PDB file of C-alpha atoms and ligand atoms in Angstrom:
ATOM      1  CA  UNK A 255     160.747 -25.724  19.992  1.00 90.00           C
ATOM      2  CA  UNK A 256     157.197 -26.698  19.035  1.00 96.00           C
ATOM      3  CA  UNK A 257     154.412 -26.458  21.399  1.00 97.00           C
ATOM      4  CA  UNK A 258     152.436 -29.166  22.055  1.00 98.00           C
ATOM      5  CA  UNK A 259     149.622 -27.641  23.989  1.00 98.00           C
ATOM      6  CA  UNK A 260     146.775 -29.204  26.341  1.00 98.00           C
ATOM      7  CA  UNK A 261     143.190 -26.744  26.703  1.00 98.00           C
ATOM      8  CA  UNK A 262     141.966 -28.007  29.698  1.00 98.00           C
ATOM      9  CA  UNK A 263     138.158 -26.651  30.650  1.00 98.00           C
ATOM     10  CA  UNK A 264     134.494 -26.939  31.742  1.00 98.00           C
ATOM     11  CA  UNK A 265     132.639 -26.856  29.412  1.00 98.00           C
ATOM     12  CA  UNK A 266     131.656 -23.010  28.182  1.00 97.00           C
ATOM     13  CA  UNK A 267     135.225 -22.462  29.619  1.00 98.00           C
ATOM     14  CA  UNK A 268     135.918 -20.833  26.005  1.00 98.00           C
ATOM     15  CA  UNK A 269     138.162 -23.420  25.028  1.00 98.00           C
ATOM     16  CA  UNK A 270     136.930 -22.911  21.020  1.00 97.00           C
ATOM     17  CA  UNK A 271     136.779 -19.628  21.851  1.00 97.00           C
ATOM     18  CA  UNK A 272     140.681 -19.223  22.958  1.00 98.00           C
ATOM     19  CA  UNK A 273     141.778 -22.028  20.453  1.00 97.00           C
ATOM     20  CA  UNK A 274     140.248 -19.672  17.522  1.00 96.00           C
ATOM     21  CA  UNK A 275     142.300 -16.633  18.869  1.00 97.00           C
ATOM     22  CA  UNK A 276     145.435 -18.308  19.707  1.00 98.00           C
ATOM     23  CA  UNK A 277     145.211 -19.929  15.629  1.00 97.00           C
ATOM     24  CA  UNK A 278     144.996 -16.462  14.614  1.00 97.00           C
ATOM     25  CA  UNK A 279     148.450 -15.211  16.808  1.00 97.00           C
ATOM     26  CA  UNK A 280     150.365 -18.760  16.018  1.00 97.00           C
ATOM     27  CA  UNK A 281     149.648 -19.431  12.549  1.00 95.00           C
ATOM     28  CA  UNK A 282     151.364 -22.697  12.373  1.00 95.00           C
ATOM     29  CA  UNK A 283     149.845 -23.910  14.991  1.00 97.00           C
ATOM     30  CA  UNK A 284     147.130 -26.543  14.478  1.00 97.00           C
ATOM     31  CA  UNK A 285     144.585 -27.117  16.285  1.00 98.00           C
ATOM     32  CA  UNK A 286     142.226 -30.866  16.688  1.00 98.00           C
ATOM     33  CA  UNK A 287     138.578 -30.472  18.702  1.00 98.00           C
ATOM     34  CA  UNK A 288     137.595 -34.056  19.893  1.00 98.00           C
ATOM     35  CA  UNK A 289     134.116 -32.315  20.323  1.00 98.00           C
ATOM     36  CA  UNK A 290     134.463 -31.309  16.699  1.00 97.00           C
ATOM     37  CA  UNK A 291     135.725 -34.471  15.463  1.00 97.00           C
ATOM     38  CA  UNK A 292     132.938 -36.494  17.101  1.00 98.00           C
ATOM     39  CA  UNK A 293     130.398 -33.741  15.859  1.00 97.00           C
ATOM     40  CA  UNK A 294     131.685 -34.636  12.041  1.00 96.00           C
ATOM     41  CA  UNK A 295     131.294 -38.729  12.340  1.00 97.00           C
ATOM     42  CA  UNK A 296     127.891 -37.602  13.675  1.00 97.00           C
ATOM     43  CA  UNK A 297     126.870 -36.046  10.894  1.00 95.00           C
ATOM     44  CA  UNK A 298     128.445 -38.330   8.444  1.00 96.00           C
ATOM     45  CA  UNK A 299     126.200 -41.219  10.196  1.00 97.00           C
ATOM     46  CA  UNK A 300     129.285 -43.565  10.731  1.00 98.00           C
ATOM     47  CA  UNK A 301     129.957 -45.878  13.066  1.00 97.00           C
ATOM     48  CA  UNK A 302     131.735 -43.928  15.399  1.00 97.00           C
ATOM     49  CA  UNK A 303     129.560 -41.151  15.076  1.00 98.00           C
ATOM     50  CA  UNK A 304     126.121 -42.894  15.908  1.00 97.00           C
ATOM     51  CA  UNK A 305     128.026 -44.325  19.118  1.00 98.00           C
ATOM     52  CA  UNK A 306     129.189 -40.552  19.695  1.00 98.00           C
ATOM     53  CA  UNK A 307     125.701 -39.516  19.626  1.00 97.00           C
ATOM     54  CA  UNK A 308     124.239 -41.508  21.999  1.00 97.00           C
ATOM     55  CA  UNK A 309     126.902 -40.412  24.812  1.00 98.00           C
ATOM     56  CA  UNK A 310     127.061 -37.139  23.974  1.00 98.00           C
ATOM     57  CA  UNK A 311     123.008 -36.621  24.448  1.00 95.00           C
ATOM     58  CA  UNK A 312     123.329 -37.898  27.548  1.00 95.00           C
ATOM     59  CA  UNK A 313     126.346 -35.701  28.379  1.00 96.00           C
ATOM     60  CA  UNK A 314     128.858 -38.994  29.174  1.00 97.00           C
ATOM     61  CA  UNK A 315     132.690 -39.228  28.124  1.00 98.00           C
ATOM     62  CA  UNK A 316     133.136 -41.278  25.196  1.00 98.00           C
ATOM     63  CA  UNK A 317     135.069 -44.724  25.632  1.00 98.00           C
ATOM     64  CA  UNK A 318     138.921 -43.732  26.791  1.00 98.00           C
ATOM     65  CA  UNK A 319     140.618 -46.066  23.848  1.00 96.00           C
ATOM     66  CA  UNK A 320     138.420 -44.960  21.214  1.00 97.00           C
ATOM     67  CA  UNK A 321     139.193 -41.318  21.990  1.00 98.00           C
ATOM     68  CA  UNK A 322     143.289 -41.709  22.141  1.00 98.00           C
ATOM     69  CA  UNK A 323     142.762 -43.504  19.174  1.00 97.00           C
ATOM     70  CA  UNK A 324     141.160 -40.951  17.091  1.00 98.00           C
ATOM     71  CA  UNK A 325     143.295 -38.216  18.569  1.00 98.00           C
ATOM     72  CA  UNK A 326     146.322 -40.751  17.034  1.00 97.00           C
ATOM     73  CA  UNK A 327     145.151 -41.196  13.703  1.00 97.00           C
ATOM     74  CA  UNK A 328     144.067 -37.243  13.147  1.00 97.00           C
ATOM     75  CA  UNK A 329     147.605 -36.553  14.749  1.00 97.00           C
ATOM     76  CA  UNK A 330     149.129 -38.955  11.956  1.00 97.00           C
ATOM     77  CA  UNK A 331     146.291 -37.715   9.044  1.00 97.00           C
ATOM     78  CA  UNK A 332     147.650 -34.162   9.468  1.00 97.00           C
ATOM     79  CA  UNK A 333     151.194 -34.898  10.040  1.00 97.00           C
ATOM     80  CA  UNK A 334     151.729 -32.423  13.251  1.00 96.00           C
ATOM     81  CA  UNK A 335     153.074 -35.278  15.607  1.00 94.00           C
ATOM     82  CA  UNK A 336     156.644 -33.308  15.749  1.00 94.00           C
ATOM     83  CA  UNK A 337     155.274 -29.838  14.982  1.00 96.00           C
ATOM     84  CA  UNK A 338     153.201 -27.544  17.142  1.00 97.00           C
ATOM     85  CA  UNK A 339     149.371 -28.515  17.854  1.00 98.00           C
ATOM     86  CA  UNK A 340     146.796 -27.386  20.305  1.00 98.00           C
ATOM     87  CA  UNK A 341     144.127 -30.439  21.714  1.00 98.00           C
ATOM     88  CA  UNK A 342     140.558 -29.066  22.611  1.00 98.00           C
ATOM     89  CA  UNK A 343     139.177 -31.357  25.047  1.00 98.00           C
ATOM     90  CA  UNK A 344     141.488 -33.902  24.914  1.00 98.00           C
ATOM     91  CA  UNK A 345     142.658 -35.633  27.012  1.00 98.00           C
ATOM     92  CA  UNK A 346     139.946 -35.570  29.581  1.00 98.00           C
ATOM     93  CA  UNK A 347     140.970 -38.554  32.274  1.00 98.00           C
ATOM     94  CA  UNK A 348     144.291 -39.510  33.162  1.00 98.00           C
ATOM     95  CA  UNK A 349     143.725 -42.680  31.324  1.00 98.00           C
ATOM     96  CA  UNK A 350     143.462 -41.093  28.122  1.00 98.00           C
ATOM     97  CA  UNK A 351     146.547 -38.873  29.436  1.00 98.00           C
ATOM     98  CA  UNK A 352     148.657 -41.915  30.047  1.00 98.00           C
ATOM     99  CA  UNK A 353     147.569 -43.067  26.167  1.00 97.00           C
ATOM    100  CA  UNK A 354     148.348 -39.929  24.555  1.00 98.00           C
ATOM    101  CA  UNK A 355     151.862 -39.938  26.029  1.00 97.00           C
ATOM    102  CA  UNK A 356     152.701 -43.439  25.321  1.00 97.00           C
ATOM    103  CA  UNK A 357     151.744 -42.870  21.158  1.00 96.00           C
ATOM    104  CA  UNK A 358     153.291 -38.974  21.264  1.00 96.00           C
ATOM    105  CA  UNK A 359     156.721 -41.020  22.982  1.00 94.00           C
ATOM    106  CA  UNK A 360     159.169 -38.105  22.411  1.00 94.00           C
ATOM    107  CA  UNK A 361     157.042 -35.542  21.231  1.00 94.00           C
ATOM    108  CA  UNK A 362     155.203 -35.127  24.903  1.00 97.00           C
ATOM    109  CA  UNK A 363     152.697 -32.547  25.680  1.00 98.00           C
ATOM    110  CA  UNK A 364     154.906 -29.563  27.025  1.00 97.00           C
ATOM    111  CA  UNK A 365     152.039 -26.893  28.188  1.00 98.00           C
ATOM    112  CA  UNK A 366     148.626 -28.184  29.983  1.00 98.00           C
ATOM    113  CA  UNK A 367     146.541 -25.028  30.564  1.00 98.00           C
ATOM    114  CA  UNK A 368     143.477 -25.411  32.892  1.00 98.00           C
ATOM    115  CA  UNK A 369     141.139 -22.702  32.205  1.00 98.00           C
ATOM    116  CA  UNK A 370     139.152 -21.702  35.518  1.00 98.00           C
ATOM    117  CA  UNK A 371     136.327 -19.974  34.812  1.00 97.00           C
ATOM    118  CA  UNK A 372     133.125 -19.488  37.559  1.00 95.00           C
ATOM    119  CA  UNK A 373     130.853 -22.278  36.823  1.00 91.00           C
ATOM    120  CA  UNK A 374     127.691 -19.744  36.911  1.00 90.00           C
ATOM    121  CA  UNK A 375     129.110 -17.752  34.515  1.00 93.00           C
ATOM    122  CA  UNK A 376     129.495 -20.659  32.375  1.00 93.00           C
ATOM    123  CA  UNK A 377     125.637 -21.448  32.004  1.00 90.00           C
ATOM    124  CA  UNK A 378     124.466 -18.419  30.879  1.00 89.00           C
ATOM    125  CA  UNK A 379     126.717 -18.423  28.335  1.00 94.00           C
ATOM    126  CA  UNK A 380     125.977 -21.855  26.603  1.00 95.00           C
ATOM    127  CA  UNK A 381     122.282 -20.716  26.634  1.00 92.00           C
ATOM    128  CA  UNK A 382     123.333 -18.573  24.342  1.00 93.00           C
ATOM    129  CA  UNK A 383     125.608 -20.573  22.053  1.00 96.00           C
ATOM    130  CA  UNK A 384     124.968 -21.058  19.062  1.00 97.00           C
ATOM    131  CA  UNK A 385     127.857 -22.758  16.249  1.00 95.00           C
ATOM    132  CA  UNK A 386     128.547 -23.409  12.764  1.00 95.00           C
ATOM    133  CA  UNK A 387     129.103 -27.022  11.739  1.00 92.00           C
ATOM    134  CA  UNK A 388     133.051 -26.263  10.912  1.00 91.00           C
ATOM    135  CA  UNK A 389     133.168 -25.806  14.789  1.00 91.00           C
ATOM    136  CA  UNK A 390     133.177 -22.099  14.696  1.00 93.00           C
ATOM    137  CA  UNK A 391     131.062 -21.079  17.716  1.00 96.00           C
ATOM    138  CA  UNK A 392     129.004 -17.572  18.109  1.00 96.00           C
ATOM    139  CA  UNK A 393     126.823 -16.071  21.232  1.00 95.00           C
ATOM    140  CA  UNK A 394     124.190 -14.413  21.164  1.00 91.00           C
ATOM    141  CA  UNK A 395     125.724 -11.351  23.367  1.00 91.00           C
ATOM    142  CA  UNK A 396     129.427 -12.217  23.483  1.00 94.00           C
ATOM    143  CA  UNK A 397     130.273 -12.556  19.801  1.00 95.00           C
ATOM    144  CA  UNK A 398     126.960 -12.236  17.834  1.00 97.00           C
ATOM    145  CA  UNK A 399     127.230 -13.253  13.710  1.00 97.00           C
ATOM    146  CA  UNK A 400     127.133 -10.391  11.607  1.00 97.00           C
ATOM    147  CA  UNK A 401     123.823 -11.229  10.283  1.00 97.00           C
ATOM    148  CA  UNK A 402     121.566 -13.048  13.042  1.00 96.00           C
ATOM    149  CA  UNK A 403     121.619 -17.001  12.631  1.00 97.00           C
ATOM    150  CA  UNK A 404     123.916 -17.347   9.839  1.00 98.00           C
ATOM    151  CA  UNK A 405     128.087 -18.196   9.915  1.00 97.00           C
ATOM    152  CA  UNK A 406     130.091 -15.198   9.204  1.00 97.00           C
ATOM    153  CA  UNK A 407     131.929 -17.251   6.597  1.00 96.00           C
ATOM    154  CA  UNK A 408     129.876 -19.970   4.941  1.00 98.00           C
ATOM    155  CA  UNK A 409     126.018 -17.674   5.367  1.00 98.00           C
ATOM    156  CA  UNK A 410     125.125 -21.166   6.089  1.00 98.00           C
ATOM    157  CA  UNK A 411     122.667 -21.426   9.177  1.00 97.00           C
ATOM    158  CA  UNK A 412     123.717 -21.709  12.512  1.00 97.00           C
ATOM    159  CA  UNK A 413     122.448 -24.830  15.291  1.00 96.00           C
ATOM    160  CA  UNK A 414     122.641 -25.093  19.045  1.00 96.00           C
ATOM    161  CA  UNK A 415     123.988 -28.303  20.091  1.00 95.00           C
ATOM    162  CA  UNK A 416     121.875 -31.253  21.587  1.00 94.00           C
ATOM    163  CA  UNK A 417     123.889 -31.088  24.414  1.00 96.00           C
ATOM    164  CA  UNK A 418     123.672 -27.983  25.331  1.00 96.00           C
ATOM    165  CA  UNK A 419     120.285 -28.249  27.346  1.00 94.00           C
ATOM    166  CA  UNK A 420     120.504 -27.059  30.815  1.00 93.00           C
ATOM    167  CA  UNK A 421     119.654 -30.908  32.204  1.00 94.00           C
ATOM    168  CA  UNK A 422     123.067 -32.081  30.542  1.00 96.00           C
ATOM    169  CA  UNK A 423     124.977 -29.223  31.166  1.00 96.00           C
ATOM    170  CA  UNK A 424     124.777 -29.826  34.500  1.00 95.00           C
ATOM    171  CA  UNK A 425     126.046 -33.537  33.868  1.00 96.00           C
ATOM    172  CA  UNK A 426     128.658 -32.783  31.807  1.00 97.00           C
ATOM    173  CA  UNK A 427     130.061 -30.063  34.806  1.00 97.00           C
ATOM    174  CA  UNK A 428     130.022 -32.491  36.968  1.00 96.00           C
ATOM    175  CA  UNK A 429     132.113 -35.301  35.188  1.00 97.00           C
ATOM    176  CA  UNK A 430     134.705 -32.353  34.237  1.00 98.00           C
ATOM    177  CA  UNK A 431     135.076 -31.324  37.825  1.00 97.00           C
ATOM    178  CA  UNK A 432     135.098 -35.113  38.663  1.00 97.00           C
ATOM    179  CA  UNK A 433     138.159 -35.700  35.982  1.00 97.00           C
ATOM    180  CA  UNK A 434     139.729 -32.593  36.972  1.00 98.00           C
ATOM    181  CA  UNK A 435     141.660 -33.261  40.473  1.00 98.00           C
ATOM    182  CA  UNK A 436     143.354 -36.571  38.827  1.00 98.00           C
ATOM    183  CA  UNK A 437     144.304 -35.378  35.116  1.00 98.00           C
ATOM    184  CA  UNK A 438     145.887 -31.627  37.296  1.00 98.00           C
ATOM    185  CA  UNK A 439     147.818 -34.452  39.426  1.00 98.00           C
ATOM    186  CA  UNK A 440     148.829 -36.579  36.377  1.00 98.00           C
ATOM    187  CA  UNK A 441     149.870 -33.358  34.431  1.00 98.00           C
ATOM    188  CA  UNK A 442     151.880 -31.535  37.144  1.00 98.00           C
ATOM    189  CA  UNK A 443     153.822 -34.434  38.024  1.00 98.00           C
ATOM    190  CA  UNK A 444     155.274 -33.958  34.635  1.00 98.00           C
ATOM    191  CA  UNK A 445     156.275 -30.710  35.218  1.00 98.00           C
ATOM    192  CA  UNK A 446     154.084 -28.775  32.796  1.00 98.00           C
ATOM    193  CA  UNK A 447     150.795 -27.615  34.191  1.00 98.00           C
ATOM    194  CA  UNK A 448     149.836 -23.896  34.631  1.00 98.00           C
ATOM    195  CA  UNK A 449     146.275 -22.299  35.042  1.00 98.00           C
ATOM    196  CA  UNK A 450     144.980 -19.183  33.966  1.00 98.00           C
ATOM    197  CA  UNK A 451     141.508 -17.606  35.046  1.00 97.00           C
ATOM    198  CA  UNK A 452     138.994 -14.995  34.617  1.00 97.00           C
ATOM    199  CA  UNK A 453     134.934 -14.156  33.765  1.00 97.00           C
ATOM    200  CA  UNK A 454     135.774 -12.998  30.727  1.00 97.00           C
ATOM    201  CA  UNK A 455     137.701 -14.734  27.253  1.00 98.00           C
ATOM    202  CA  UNK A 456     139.291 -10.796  26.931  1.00 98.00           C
ATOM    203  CA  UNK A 457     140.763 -11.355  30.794  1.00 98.00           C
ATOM    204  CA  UNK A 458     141.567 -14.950  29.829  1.00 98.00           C
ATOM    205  CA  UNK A 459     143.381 -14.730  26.178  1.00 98.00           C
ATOM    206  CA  UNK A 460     146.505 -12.611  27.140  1.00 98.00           C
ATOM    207  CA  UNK A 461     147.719 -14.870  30.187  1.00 98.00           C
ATOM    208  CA  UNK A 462     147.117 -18.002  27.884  1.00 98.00           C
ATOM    209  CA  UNK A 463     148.958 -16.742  24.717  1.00 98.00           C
ATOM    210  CA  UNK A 464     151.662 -15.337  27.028  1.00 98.00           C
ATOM    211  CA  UNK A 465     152.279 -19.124  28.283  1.00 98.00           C
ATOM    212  CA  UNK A 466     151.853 -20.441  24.933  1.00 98.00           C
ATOM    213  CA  UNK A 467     154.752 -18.235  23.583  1.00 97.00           C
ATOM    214  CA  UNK A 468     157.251 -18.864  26.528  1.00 95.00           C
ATOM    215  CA  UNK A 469     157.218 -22.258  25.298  1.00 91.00           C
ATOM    216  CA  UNK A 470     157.661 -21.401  21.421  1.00 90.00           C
ATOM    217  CA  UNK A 471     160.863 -19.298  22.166  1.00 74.00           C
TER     218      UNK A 471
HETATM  219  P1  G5P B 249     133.193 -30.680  23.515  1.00 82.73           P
HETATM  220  O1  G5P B 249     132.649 -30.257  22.225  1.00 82.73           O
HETATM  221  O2  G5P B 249     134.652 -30.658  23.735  1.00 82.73           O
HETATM  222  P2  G5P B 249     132.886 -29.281  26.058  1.00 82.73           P
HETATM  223  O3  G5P B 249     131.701 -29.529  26.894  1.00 82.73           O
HETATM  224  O4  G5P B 249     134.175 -29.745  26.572  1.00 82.73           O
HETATM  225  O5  G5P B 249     132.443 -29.835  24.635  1.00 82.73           O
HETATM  226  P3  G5P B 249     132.370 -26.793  24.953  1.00 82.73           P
HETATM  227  O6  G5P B 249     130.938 -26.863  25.382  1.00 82.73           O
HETATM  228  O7  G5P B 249     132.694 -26.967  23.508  1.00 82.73           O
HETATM  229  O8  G5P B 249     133.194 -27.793  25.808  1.00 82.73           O
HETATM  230  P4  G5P B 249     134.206 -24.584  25.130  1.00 82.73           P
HETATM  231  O9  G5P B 249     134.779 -24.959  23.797  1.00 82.73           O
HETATM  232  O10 G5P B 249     135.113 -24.622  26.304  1.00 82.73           O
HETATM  233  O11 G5P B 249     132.898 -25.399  25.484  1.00 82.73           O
HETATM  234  O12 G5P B 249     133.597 -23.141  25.077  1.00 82.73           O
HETATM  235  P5  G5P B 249     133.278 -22.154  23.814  1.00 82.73           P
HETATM  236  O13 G5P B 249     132.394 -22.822  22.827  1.00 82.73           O
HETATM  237  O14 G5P B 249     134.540 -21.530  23.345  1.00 82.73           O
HETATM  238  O15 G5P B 249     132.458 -21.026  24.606  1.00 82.73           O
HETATM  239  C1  G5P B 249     131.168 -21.291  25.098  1.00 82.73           C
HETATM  240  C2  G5P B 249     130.236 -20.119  24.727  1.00 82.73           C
HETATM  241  O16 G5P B 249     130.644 -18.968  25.458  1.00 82.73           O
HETATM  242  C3  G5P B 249     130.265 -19.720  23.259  1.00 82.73           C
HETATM  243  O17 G5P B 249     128.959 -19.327  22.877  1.00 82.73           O
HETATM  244  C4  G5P B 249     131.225 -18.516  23.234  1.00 82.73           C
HETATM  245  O18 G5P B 249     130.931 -17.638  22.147  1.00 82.73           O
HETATM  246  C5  G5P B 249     130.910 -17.876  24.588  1.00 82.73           C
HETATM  247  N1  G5P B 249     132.005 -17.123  25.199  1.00 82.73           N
HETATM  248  C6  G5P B 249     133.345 -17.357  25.167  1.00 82.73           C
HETATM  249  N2  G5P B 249     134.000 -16.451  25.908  1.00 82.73           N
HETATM  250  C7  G5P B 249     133.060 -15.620  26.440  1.00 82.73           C
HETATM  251  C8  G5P B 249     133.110 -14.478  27.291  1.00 82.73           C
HETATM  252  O19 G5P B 249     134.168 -14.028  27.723  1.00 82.73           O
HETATM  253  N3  G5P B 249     131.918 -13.917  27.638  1.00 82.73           N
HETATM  254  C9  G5P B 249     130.716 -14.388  27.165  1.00 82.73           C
HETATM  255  N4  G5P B 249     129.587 -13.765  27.535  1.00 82.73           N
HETATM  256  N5  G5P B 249     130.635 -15.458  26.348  1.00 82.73           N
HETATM  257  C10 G5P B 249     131.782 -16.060  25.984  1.00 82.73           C
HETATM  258  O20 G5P B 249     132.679 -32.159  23.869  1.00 82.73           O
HETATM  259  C11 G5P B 249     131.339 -32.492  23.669  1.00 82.73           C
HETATM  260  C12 G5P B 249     131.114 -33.925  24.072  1.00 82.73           C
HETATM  261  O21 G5P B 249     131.898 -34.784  23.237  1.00 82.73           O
HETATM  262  C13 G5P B 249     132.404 -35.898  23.980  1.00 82.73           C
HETATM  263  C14 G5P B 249     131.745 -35.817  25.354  1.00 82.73           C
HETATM  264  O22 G5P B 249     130.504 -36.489  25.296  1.00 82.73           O
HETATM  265  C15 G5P B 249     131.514 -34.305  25.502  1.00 82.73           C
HETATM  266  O23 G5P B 249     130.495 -33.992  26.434  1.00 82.73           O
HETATM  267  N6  G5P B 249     133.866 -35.782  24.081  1.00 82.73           N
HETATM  268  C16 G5P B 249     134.664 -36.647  24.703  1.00 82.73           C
HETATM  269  N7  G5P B 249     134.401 -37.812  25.368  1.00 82.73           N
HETATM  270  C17 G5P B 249     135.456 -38.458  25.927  1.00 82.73           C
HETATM  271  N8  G5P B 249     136.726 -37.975  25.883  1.00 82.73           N
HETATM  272  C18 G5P B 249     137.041 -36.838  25.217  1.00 82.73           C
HETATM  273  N9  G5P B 249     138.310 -36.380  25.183  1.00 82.73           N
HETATM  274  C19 G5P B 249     135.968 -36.119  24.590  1.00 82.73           C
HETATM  275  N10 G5P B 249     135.919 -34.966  23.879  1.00 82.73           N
HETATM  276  C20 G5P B 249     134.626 -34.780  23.581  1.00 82.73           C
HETATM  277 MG1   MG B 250     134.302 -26.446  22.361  1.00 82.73          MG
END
């Protein structure tokens, strides 16, 4: 049956990380990044995106609707709404839990994964993030580029995010563990929450993909 997968994580949790590694295992699994998403109408200068800039600089959850809607119509764009897909920060609250199940209707999430990782490991890792604007992220120690500053793929340079400044780290922590206690509630009185844990992605990737596959046989 097709998965239909929930990454649920601080952020530096290694939910990009993970989603990358689990593409690679389940080929036909897609994959949609709301951070990534918002991160493109940013840099496109649309409507959405100038909005998306302003809250994300100031480490604050985008509007609830706006998100479930663009999670909808990229759902709908790629035509994965009855096949297997993996969301990457989405959904965050359990408003924008109770949207996403009343537009998937049948096709409900079947696997919400909460990845619990030690928050002070977390910020020394997003010191050293650095990412490519197709959303594929690098560190510094962890998994350098080949050649310093550049994407492995493209050559093109890499950025750090605007975010990722240790003032709204810290704000962006808190909100997650704020959101976390409700969405856990929302998602295990459906039956299909499970956590996995660990410092590292390596301790991390083999309990994930092992719960991913139990629900692809
Ligand atoms: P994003 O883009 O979804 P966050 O904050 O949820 O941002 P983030 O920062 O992208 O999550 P991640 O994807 O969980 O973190 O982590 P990652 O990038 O894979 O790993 C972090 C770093 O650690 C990387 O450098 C990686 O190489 C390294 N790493 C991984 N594993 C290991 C390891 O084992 N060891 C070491 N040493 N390093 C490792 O959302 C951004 C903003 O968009 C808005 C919000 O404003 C949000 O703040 N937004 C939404 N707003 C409302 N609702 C939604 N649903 C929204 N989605 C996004
Ligand atoms: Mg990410």
């Amino acid at each position: 049956m097709p998965l239909r997968l929930v990454l649920l994580g601080a952020p530096g949790s290694g939910k990009g990380t993970l989603t990358t590694r689990l593409l690679k295992q389940i080929p036909h699994l897609t994959s949609i990044s709301t951070g990534d998403l918002l991160r493109a109408e940013i840099q496109n200068s649309t409507p959405i995106g100038r909005l998306a800039d302003a809250y994300i600089k100031e480490g604050k959850l985008l509007p609830d609707e706006l998100m479930a809607g663009m999670v909808e119509t990229e759902l709908a764009k790629r035509k994965i709404i009855d096949k297997s897909f993996l969301l990457d920060g989405f959904p965050r609250t359990t408003s924008q839990a109770l949207e996403l199940e009343r537009r998937l209707q049948d096709n409900s999430i079947n696997l919400v994964v909460e990845l619990d990782v030690p928050p002070d490991v977390i910020v020394g890792r997003i010191a050293n993030r650095w990412m490519h604007s197709s959303g594929r992220v690098y560190n510094l120690e962890y998994n350098p580029p080949k050649v310093p500053f550049k994407d492995d793929v493209t050559g093109e340079p890499l950025f750090q995010r605007p975010d990722d400044n240790p003032e709204t780290v810290r704000k962006r922590l808190k909100t997650y563990y704020e959101q976390l206690e409700p969405i856990k509630r929302f998602y295990q009185s459906r039956g299909v929450y499970d956590k996995v844990g660990g410092e590292t992605s390596d301790i991390i990737f083999p309990q994930l993909y092992r719960l991913a596959r139990s629900r692809l046989d």
